[in-house]
Short mmCIF file of C-alpha atoms in Angstrom, two decimals:
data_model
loop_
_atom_site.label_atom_id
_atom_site.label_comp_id
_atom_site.label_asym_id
_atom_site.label_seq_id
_atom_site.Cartn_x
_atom_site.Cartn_y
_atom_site.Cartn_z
CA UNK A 1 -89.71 119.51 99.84
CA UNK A 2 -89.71 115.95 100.62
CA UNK A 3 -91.87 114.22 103.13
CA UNK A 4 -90.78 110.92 105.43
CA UNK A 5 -94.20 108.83 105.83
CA UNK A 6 -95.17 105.86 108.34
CA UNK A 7 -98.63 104.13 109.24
CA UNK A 8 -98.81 101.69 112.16
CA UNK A 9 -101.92 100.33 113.67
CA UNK A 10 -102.01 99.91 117.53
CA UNK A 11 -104.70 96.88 118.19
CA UNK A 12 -107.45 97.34 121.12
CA UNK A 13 -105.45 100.54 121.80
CA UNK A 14 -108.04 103.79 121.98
CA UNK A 15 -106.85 106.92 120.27
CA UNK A 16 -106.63 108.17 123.84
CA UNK A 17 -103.77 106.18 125.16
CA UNK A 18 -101.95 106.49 121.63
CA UNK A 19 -102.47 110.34 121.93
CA UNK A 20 -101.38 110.13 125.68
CA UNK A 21 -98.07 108.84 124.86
CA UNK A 22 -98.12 111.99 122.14
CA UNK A 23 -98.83 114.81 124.66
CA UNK A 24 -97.15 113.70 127.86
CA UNK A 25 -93.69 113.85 129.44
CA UNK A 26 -94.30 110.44 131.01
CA UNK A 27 -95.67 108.63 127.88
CA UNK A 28 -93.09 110.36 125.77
CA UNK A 29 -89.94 108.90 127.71
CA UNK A 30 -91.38 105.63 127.17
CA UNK A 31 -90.74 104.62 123.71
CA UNK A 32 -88.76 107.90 122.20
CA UNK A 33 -86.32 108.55 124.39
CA UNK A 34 -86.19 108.72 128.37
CA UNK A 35 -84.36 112.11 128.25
CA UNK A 36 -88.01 114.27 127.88
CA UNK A 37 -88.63 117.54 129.43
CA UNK A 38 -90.55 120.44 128.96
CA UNK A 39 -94.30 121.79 127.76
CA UNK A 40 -96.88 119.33 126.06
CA UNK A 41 -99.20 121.93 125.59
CA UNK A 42 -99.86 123.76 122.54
CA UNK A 43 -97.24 126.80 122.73
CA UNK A 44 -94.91 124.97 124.69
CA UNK A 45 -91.71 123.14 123.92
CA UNK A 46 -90.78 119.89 124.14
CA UNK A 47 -87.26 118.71 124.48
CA UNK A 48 -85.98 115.25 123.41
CA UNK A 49 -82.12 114.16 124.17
CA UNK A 50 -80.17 111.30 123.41
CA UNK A 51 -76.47 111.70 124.75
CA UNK A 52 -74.80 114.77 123.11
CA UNK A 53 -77.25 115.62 120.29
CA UNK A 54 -81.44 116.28 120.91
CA UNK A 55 -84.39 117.90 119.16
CA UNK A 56 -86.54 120.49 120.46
CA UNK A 57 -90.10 120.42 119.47
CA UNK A 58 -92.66 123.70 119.62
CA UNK A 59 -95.95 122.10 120.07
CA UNK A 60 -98.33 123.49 117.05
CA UNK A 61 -101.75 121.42 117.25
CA UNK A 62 -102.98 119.28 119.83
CA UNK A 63 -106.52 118.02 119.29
CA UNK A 64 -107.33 115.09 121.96
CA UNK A 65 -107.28 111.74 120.38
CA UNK A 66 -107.29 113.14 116.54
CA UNK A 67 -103.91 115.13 116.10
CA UNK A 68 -100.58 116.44 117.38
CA UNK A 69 -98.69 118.81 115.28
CA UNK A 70 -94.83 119.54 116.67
CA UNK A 71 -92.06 122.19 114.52
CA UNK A 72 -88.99 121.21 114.91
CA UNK A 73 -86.91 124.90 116.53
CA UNK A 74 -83.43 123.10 117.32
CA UNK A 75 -82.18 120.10 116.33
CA UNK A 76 -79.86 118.96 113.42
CA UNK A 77 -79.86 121.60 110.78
CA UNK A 78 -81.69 119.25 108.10
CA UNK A 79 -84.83 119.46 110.76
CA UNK A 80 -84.88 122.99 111.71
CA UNK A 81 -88.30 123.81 110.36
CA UNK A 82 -89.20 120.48 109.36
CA UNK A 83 -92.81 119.25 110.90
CA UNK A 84 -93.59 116.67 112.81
CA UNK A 85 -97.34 115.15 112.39
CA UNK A 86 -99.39 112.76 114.55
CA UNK A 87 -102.61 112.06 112.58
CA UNK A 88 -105.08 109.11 114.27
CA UNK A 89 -107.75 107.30 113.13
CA UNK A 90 -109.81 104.06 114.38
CA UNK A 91 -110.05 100.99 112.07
CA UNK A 92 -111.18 97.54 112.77
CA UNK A 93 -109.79 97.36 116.49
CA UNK A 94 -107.05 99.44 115.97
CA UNK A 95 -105.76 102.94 116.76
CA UNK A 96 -104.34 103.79 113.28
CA UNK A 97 -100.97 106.61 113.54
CA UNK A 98 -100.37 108.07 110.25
CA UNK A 99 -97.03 109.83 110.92
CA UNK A 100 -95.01 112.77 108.82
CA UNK A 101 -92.08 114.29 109.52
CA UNK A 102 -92.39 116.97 106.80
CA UNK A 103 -90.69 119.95 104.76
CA UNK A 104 -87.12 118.44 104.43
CA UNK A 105 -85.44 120.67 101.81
CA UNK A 106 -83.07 117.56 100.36
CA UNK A 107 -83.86 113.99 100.21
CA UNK A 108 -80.18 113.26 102.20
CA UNK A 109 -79.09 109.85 103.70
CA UNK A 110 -79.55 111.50 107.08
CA UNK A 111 -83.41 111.46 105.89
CA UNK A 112 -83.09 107.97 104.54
CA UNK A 113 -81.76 107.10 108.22
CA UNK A 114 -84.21 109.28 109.80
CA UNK A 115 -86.63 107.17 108.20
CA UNK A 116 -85.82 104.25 109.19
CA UNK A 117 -85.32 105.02 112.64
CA UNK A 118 -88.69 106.55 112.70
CA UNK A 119 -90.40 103.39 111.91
CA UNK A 120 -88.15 101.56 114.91
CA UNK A 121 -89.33 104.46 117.17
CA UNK A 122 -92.99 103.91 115.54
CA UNK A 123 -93.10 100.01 116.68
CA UNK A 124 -91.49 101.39 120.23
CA UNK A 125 -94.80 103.71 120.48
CA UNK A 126 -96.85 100.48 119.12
CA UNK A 127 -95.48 97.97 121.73
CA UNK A 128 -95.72 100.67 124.59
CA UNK A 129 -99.37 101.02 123.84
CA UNK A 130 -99.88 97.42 123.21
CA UNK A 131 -97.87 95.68 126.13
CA UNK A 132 -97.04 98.34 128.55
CA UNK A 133 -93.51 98.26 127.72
CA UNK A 134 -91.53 100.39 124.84
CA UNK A 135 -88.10 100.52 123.72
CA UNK A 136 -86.91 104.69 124.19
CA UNK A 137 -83.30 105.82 123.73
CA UNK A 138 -81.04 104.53 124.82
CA UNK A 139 -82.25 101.14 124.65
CA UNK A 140 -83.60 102.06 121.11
CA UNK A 141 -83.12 99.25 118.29
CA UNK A 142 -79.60 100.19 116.92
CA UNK A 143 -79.94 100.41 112.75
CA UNK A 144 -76.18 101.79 111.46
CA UNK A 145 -73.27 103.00 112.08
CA UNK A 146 -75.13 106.14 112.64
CA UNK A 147 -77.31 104.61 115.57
CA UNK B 1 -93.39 111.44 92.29
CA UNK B 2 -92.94 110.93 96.15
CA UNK B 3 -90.50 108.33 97.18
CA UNK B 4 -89.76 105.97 100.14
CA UNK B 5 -86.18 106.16 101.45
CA UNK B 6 -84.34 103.89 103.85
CA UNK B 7 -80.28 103.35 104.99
CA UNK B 8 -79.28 100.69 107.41
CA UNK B 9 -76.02 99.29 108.72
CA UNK B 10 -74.96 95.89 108.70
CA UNK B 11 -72.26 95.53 110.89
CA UNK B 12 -69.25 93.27 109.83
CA UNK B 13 -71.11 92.15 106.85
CA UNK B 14 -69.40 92.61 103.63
CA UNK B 15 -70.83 94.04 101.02
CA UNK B 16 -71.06 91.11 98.96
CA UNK B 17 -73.47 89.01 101.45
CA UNK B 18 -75.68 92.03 101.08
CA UNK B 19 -75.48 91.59 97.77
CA UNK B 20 -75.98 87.57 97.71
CA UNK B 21 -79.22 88.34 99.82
CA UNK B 22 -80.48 90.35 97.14
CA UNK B 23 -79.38 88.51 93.84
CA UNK B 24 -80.20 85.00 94.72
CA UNK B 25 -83.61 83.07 95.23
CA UNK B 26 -82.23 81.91 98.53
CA UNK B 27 -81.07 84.96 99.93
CA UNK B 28 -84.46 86.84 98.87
CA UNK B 29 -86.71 84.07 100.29
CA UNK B 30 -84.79 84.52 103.96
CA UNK B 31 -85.82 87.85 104.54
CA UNK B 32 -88.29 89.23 102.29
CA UNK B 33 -90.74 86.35 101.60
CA UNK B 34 -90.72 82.24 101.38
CA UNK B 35 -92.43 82.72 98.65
CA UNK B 36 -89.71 83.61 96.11
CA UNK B 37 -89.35 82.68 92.51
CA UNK B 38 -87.57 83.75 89.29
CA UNK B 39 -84.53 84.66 87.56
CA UNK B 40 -82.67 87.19 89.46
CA UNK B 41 -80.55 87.90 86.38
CA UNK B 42 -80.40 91.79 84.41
CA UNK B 43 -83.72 91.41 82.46
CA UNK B 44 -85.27 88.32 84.36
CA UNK B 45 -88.01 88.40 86.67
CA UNK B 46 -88.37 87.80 90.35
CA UNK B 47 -91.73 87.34 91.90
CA UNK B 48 -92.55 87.40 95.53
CA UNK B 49 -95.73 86.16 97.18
CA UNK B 50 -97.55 86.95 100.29
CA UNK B 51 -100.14 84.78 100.72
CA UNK B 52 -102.60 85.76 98.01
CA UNK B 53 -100.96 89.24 96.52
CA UNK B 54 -97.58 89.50 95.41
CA UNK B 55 -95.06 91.29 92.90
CA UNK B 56 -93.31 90.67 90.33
CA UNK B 57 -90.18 92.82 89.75
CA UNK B 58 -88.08 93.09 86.51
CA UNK B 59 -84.10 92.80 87.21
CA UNK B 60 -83.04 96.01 85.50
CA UNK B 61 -79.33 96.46 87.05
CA UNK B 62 -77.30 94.19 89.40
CA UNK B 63 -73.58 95.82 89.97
CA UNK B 64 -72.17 93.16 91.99
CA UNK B 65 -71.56 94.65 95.69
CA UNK B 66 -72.59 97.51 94.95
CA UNK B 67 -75.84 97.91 93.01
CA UNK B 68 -79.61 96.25 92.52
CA UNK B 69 -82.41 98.11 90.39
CA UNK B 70 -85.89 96.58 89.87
CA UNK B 71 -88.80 97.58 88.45
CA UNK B 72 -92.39 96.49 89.88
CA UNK B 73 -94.35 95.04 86.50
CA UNK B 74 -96.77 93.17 88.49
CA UNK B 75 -98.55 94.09 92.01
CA UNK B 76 -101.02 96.49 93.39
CA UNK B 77 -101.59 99.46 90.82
CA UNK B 78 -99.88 101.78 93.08
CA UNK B 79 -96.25 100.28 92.84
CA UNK B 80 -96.41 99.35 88.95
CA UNK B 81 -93.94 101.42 87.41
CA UNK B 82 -92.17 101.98 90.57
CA UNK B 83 -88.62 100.98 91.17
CA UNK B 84 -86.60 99.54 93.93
CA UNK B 85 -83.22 100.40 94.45
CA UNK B 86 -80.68 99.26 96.53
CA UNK B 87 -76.88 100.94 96.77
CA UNK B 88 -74.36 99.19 98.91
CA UNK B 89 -71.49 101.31 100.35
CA UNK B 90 -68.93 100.66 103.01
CA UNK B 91 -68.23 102.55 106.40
CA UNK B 92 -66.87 101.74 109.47
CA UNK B 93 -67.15 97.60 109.93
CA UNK B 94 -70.87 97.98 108.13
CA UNK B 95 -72.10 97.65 104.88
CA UNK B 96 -74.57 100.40 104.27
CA UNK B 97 -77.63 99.83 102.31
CA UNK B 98 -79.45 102.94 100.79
CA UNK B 99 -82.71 101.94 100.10
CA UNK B 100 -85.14 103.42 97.57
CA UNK B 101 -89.24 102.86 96.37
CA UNK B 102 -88.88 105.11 94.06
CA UNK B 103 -91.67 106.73 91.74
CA UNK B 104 -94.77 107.00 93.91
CA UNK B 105 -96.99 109.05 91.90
CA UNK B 106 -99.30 110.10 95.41
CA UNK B 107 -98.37 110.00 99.15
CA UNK B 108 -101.27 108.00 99.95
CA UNK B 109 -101.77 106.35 102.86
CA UNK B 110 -100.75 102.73 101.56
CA UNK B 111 -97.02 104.25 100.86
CA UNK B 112 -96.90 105.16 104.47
CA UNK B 113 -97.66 101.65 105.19
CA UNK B 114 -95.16 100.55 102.81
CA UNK B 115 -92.79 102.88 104.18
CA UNK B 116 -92.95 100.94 107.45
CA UNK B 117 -93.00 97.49 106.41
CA UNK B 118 -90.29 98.27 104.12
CA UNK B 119 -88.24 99.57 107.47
CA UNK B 120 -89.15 95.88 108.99
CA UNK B 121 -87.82 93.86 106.41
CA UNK B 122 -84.52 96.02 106.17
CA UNK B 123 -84.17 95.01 109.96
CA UNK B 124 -85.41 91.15 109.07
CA UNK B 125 -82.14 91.81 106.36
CA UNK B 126 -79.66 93.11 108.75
CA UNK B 127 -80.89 89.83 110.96
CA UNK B 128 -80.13 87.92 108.22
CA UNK B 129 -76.91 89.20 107.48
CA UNK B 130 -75.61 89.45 111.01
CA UNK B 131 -77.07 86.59 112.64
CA UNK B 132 -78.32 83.78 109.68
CA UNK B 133 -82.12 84.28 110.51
CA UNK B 134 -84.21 86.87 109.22
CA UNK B 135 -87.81 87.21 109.59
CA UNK B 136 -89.54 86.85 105.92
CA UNK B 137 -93.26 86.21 105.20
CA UNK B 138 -95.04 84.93 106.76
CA UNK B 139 -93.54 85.04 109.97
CA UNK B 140 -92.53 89.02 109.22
CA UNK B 141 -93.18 91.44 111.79
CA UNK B 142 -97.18 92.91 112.03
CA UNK B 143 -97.64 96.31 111.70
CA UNK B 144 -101.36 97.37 111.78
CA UNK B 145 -104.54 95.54 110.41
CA UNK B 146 -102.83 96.20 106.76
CA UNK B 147 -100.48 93.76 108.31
#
């Protein structure tokens, strides 16, 4: 198993506004992608499209301002039962995000890219939070060939 | 050993700009850091300073246009011993750069932050590459209050 890892810090942001943009349809759409429907709630699903392909995440762990926890149900098959964690903490004026998306069986390029894109999605949730204003598919930062 | 993995596009860039970028003081000091010095030559040393850290890596394989290996002798104890790798392939109008920080021996939570600052300075290299101006220390992009 091999593990993609990120840590941003979101300054004067609260761990409530970082974890609303976690757990809501609204916040969501702005800096991941603006195709979001479904269930924020633990239990429920959420789904996340961009064009022709999408993700859908069950929601696992939701702990206000601390934690979201997603599984990945359909989706590429590299991510199908993959996790997806949202771990906050406060440090010096910021909101700190230490992200995983977890379990992949292979260490593919499709993670490499995955990775990287990850991190653009990460400063997306960073500048949302910070200015009022992210960058969600499909006006995401384009990285490759493979978007 | 946990490992950071990257792949970006640079579109209409041949493979061996990429490759100048990374083999030459000039190219290294335009996206990575200012502060660039060395011999990047198979079994010199290149070191790169941010302010008051820094590394210095050991040249251990440069396959022109198509492969760079170093090894981190000098830094914070968590990346000594670690290596860098970058593989250059072509597809589609880009030049694809796999990227590896390879060697990790814990996921702690510095490698996350590495993870994403590694992920801005692959965009500040695609900048360079497609556009002449990338972002290196210290005008690179701030992530959190790790910078």
């Amino acid at each position: 198993m091999v593990d993609i890892l990120h840590r941003v810090g979101m300054k004067d942001a609260s761990p409530d506004e970082v974890y609303a943009a976690l757990t809501t349809i609204d916040g969501l759409s702005r800096w991941w992608t603006v195709e979001t429907t479904g269930t924020p709630e633990v239990g429920g699903t959420v789904s996340f499209g961009f064009g022709t392909d999408g993700f859908d995440m069950l929601v696992r762990e939701q702990v206000p301002g601390k934690r979201v926890l997603w599984e990945v149900v359909e989706g590429p098959p590299e991510w199908i039962g993959t996790t997806v964690r949202w771990d906050l903490a406060q440090a010096d004026g910021y909101t700190i995000v230490l992200f995983g998306h977890e379990g992949w069986r292979e260490p593919v390029d499709f993670m490499a890219h995955c990775s990287t894109k990850w991190a653009t999605f990460l400063m997306s949730l960073k500048q949302l939070v910070e200015t009022g204003a992210g960058s969600p598919a499909p006006d995401d930062v384009r990285i490759s060939d493979w978007h």
